[in-house]
PDB file of C-alpha atoms in Angstrom:
ATOM      1  CA  MET A   1     -15.043 -55.681 -15.338  1.00  0.00           C
ATOM      2  CA  ARG A   2     -11.363 -56.548 -15.515  1.00  0.00           C
ATOM      3  CA  ARG A   3     -10.696 -53.461 -17.653  1.00  0.00           C
ATOM      4  CA  ILE A   4     -12.413 -51.228 -15.087  1.00  0.00           C
ATOM      5  CA  LEU A   5     -10.350 -52.691 -12.227  1.00  0.00           C
ATOM      6  CA  ILE A   6      -7.115 -52.230 -14.163  1.00  0.00           C
ATOM      7  CA  SER A   7      -8.108 -48.630 -14.950  1.00  0.00           C
ATOM      8  CA  VAL A   8      -8.900 -47.949 -11.281  1.00  0.00           C
ATOM      9  CA  TYR A   9      -5.578 -49.469 -10.180  1.00  0.00           C
ATOM     10  CA  LEU A  10      -3.699 -47.384 -12.732  1.00  0.00           C
ATOM     11  CA  LEU A  11      -5.462 -44.208 -11.593  1.00  0.00           C
ATOM     12  CA  ILE A  12      -4.717 -44.961  -7.942  1.00  0.00           C
ATOM     13  CA  PHE A  13      -1.085 -45.677  -8.791  1.00  0.00           C
ATOM     14  CA  PHE A  14      -0.815 -42.524 -10.908  1.00  0.00           C
ATOM     15  CA  PHE A  15      -2.317 -40.201  -8.291  1.00  0.00           C
ATOM     16  CA  THR A  16      -0.396 -41.655  -5.350  1.00  0.00           C
ATOM     17  CA  GLY A  17       2.761 -41.490  -7.463  1.00  0.00           C
ATOM     18  CA  VAL A  18       2.183 -37.772  -8.005  1.00  0.00           C
ATOM     19  CA  VAL A  19       1.896 -37.273  -4.227  1.00  0.00           C
ATOM     20  CA  TRP A  20       5.065 -39.279  -3.604  1.00  0.00           C
ATOM     21  CA  ALA A  21       6.897 -37.330  -6.291  1.00  0.00           C
ATOM     22  CA  GLY A  22       6.288 -34.132  -4.311  1.00  0.00           C
ATOM     23  CA  ASP A  23       8.320 -35.380  -1.344  1.00  0.00           C
ATOM     24  CA  ILE A  24      12.019 -34.608  -1.085  1.00  0.00           C
ATOM     25  CA  VAL A  25      14.421 -36.494   1.188  1.00  0.00           C
ATOM     26  CA  SER A  26      17.912 -35.191   1.856  1.00  0.00           C
ATOM     27  CA  THR A  27      20.580 -37.042   3.853  1.00  0.00           C
ATOM     28  CA  TRP A  28      23.645 -35.492   5.488  1.00  0.00           C
ATOM     29  CA  LYS A  29      26.565 -37.679   6.561  1.00  0.00           C
ATOM     30  CA  TYR A  30      28.894 -36.024   9.024  1.00  0.00           C
ATOM     31  CA  GLU A  31      32.444 -36.783  10.101  1.00  0.00           C
ATOM     32  CA  GLY A  32      32.330 -39.370  12.849  1.00  0.00           C
ATOM     33  CA  GLY A  33      29.592 -41.350  11.129  1.00  0.00           C
ATOM     34  CA  THR A  34      26.466 -39.528  12.301  1.00  0.00           C
ATOM     35  CA  THR A  35      23.659 -39.101   9.801  1.00  0.00           C
ATOM     36  CA  MET A  36      20.729 -36.696   9.588  1.00  0.00           C
ATOM     37  CA  LYS A  37      17.802 -37.053   7.205  1.00  0.00           C
ATOM     38  CA  LEU A  38      15.347 -34.285   6.301  1.00  0.00           C
ATOM     39  CA  SER A  39      12.057 -35.224   4.604  1.00  0.00           C
ATOM     40  CA  VAL A  40       9.798 -32.527   3.148  1.00  0.00           C
ATOM     41  CA  ARG A  41       6.288 -32.894   1.777  1.00  0.00           C
ATOM     42  CA  ASP A  42       5.357 -29.191   1.969  1.00  0.00           C
ATOM     43  CA  GLU A  43       5.825 -26.242   4.349  1.00  0.00           C
ATOM     44  CA  GLN A  44       3.566 -27.848   6.964  1.00  0.00           C
ATOM     45  CA  HIS A  45       4.953 -31.394   6.809  1.00  0.00           C
ATOM     46  CA  ILE A  46       8.665 -31.661   7.614  1.00  0.00           C
ATOM     47  CA  ARG A  47      10.525 -34.423   9.443  1.00  0.00           C
ATOM     48  CA  MET A  48      14.151 -34.365  10.603  1.00  0.00           C
ATOM     49  CA  ASP A  49      15.576 -37.736  11.678  1.00  0.00           C
ATOM     50  CA  THR A  50      18.566 -37.249  13.962  1.00  0.00           C
ATOM     51  CA  ALA A  51      18.811 -40.726  15.538  1.00  0.00           C
ATOM     52  CA  PRO A  52      17.061 -44.093  15.166  1.00  0.00           C
ATOM     53  CA  ASP A  53      14.896 -43.383  18.212  1.00  0.00           C
ATOM     54  CA  SER A  54      14.210 -39.636  17.874  1.00  0.00           C
ATOM     55  CA  TYR A  55      13.147 -37.093  15.282  1.00  0.00           C
ATOM     56  CA  MET A  56      11.657 -33.616  14.930  1.00  0.00           C
ATOM     57  CA  LEU A  57       8.318 -33.235  13.182  1.00  0.00           C
ATOM     58  CA  LYS A  58       6.617 -30.094  11.910  1.00  0.00           C
ATOM     59  CA  THR A  59       2.909 -30.551  11.316  1.00  0.00           C
ATOM     60  CA  GLY A  60      -0.143 -28.357  11.780  1.00  0.00           C
ATOM     61  CA  GLY A  61       1.991 -25.257  12.327  1.00  0.00           C
ATOM     62  CA  LYS A  62       3.802 -26.758  15.342  1.00  0.00           C
ATOM     63  CA  THR A  63       7.134 -28.498  15.740  1.00  0.00           C
ATOM     64  CA  TYR A  64       7.522 -31.529  17.989  1.00  0.00           C
ATOM     65  CA  MET A  65      10.471 -33.527  19.299  1.00  0.00           C
ATOM     66  CA  VAL A  66       9.464 -37.194  19.139  1.00  0.00           C
ATOM     67  CA  GLN A  67      11.497 -39.686  21.184  1.00  0.00           C
ATOM     68  CA  LYS A  68      11.250 -43.361  21.999  1.00  0.00           C
ATOM     69  CA  SER A  69      11.630 -44.396  25.625  1.00  0.00           C
ATOM     70  CA  ASP A  70      10.968 -47.558  27.629  1.00  0.00           C
ATOM     71  CA  GLU A  71       7.332 -46.471  28.003  1.00  0.00           C
ATOM     72  CA  GLY A  72       6.846 -45.877  24.263  1.00  0.00           C
ATOM     73  CA  TRP A  73       6.952 -42.848  21.978  1.00  0.00           C
ATOM     74  CA  LYS A  74       6.643 -39.338  23.441  1.00  0.00           C
ATOM     75  CA  ALA A  75       6.037 -36.065  21.549  1.00  0.00           C
ATOM     76  CA  THR A  76       7.059 -32.721  23.060  1.00  0.00           C
ATOM     77  CA  ASP A  77       5.915 -29.359  21.685  1.00  0.00           C
ATOM     78  CA  MET A  78       9.142 -27.432  20.978  1.00  0.00           C
ATOM     79  CA  ALA A  79       7.527 -24.023  21.629  1.00  0.00           C
ATOM     80  CA  GLU A  80       6.435 -25.189  25.085  1.00  0.00           C
ATOM     81  CA  MET A  81       9.881 -26.649  25.751  1.00  0.00           C
ATOM     82  CA  ALA A  82      11.505 -23.328  24.791  1.00  0.00           C
ATOM     83  CA  LYS A  83       9.236 -21.482  27.246  1.00  0.00           C
ATOM     84  CA  MET A  84      10.177 -23.863  30.067  1.00  0.00           C
ATOM     85  CA  MET A  85      13.882 -23.638  29.267  1.00  0.00           C
ATOM     86  CA  SER A  86      13.804 -19.837  29.254  1.00  0.00           C
ATOM     87  CA  ARG A  87      12.422 -19.850  32.816  1.00  0.00           C
ATOM     88  CA  PHE A  88      15.349 -21.924  34.061  1.00  0.00           C
ATOM     89  CA  ALA A  89      18.087 -20.432  31.895  1.00  0.00           C
ATOM     90  CA  GLY A  90      18.279 -17.062  33.599  1.00  0.00           C
ATOM     91  CA  LYS A  91      20.101 -14.164  31.972  1.00  0.00           C
ATOM     92  CA  LYS A  92      23.157 -15.901  30.546  1.00  0.00           C
ATOM     93  CA  ALA A  93      24.814 -14.117  27.673  1.00  0.00           C
ATOM     94  CA  SER A  94      24.410 -16.056  24.475  1.00  0.00           C
ATOM     95  CA  PRO A  95      26.473 -15.593  21.328  1.00  0.00           C
ATOM     96  CA  ASN A  96      25.018 -12.927  19.066  1.00  0.00           C
ATOM     97  CA  ILE A  97      25.099 -13.666  15.353  1.00  0.00           C
ATOM     98  CA  ASP A  98      25.840  -9.977  14.723  1.00  0.00           C
ATOM     99  CA  ASP A  99      29.203 -10.458  16.479  1.00  0.00           C
ATOM    100  CA  TYR A 100      30.373 -12.615  13.566  1.00  0.00           C
ATOM    101  CA  THR A 101      31.205 -11.751   9.973  1.00  0.00           C
ATOM    102  CA  THR A 102      30.797 -14.183   7.109  1.00  0.00           C
ATOM    103  CA  LYS A 103      32.523 -13.792   3.752  1.00  0.00           C
ATOM    104  CA  TYR A 104      31.707 -15.759   0.609  1.00  0.00           C
ATOM    105  CA  LYS A 105      34.188 -15.904  -2.262  1.00  0.00           C
ATOM    106  CA  TYR A 106      33.487 -17.680  -5.546  1.00  0.00           C
ATOM    107  CA  ALA A 107      36.132 -20.374  -6.043  1.00  0.00           C
ATOM    108  CA  GLY A 108      35.902 -20.156  -9.837  1.00  0.00           C
ATOM    109  CA  ARG A 109      34.548 -23.633 -10.422  1.00  0.00           C
ATOM    110  CA  LYS A 110      31.353 -25.660 -10.490  1.00  0.00           C
ATOM    111  CA  GLU A 111      30.605 -29.049  -8.974  1.00  0.00           C
ATOM    112  CA  LYS A 112      27.847 -31.592  -9.029  1.00  0.00           C
ATOM    113  CA  VAL A 113      26.711 -32.904  -5.635  1.00  0.00           C
ATOM    114  CA  ALA A 114      24.080 -35.654  -5.407  1.00  0.00           C
ATOM    115  CA  GLY A 115      23.083 -34.926  -8.987  1.00  0.00           C
ATOM    116  CA  TYR A 116      22.645 -31.157  -8.483  1.00  0.00           C
ATOM    117  CA  LYS A 117      24.933 -28.662 -10.223  1.00  0.00           C
ATOM    118  CA  GLY A 118      26.164 -25.602  -8.396  1.00  0.00           C
ATOM    119  CA  LYS A 119      28.926 -23.046  -7.934  1.00  0.00           C
ATOM    120  CA  VAL A 120      31.655 -23.617  -5.330  1.00  0.00           C
ATOM    121  CA  TYR A 121      32.301 -20.885  -2.758  1.00  0.00           C
ATOM    122  CA  ASN A 122      34.892 -20.543  -0.002  1.00  0.00           C
ATOM    123  CA  VAL A 123      33.222 -19.378   3.210  1.00  0.00           C
ATOM    124  CA  GLU A 124      35.005 -17.828   6.189  1.00  0.00           C
ATOM    125  CA  VAL A 125      33.387 -16.962   9.513  1.00  0.00           C
ATOM    126  CA  ARG A 126      35.242 -14.618  11.875  1.00  0.00           C
ATOM    127  CA  ASP A 127      34.386 -13.436  15.377  1.00  0.00           C
ATOM    128  CA  GLY A 128      34.275  -9.812  16.534  1.00  0.00           C
ATOM    129  CA  SER A 129      38.045  -9.703  17.062  1.00  0.00           C
ATOM    130  CA  GLY A 130      38.706 -11.002  13.538  1.00  0.00           C
ATOM    131  CA  LYS A 131      39.709 -14.504  14.654  1.00  0.00           C
ATOM    132  CA  LEU A 132      38.848 -17.222  12.131  1.00  0.00           C
ATOM    133  CA  VAL A 133      36.080 -19.412  13.585  1.00  0.00           C
ATOM    134  CA  SER A 134      35.487 -21.660  10.576  1.00  0.00           C
ATOM    135  CA  SER A 135      36.504 -22.017   6.964  1.00  0.00           C
ATOM    136  CA  ASP A 136      34.549 -24.231   4.601  1.00  0.00           C
ATOM    137  CA  GLU A 137      33.797 -24.885   0.974  1.00  0.00           C
ATOM    138  CA  LEU A 138      30.124 -24.828  -0.026  1.00  0.00           C
ATOM    139  CA  VAL A 139      28.294 -25.619  -3.240  1.00  0.00           C
ATOM    140  CA  PHE A 140      25.324 -23.332  -3.927  1.00  0.00           C
ATOM    141  CA  SER A 141      22.657 -24.513  -6.336  1.00  0.00           C
ATOM    142  CA  LYS A 142      19.657 -22.752  -7.853  1.00  0.00           C
ATOM    143  CA  SER A 143      17.707 -26.018  -8.010  1.00  0.00           C
ATOM    144  CA  LYS A 144      14.098 -25.822  -6.822  1.00  0.00           C
ATOM    145  CA  ASP A 145      14.575 -29.030  -4.780  1.00  0.00           C
ATOM    146  CA  ILE A 146      17.610 -27.627  -2.974  1.00  0.00           C
ATOM    147  CA  ARG A 147      15.769 -24.391  -2.184  1.00  0.00           C
ATOM    148  CA  ARG A 148      12.856 -26.418  -0.734  1.00  0.00           C
ATOM    149  CA  ILE A 149      15.233 -28.420   1.470  1.00  0.00           C
ATOM    150  CA  ASN A 150      17.022 -25.269   2.689  1.00  0.00           C
ATOM    151  CA  LYS A 151      13.730 -23.550   3.492  1.00  0.00           C
ATOM    152  CA  ALA A 152      12.493 -26.630   5.362  1.00  0.00           C
ATOM    153  CA  MET A 153      15.756 -26.827   7.326  1.00  0.00           C
ATOM    154  CA  MET A 154      15.385 -23.191   8.367  1.00  0.00           C
ATOM    155  CA  GLN A 155      11.748 -23.718   9.370  1.00  0.00           C
ATOM    156  CA  ILE A 156      12.323 -26.766  11.542  1.00  0.00           C
ATOM    157  CA  SER A 157      15.582 -25.436  13.033  1.00  0.00           C
ATOM    158  CA  SER A 158      14.075 -22.113  14.078  1.00  0.00           C
ATOM    159  CA  GLN A 159      11.686 -23.724  16.565  1.00  0.00           C
TER     160      GLN A 159
END
């Protein structure tokens, strides 16, 4: 009987470990001390923690903003919020991404960030008049984990 229980426990541990191994968690620390954490199980289960009392959650094909208030936790459908905001926003001109140009130049070196190897690129973004808007150094990796995180970030941010 003891052998059977040990076998069952090992199987449970093994299979739940496989599920846990599929999750990826990425943490960004910004200047000023703010932190953002992105957790990905698969394309339908993504969570972005932006503060201790709020996060975005993608599940079941929808994205929600979840916030804690004095009354408890509240979830808001981001698609519905976007519809409401568009009614009140009017016809203000918003920046068009096509008005900007982005140039990537290989810096000639490789770096390892958080255990992932990649190539370093200098990135410049200029507005329509040619004025430099931002200049940064990025490390691009071909790692499957990094691609999953980037795809998840795009999915949850596009809502």
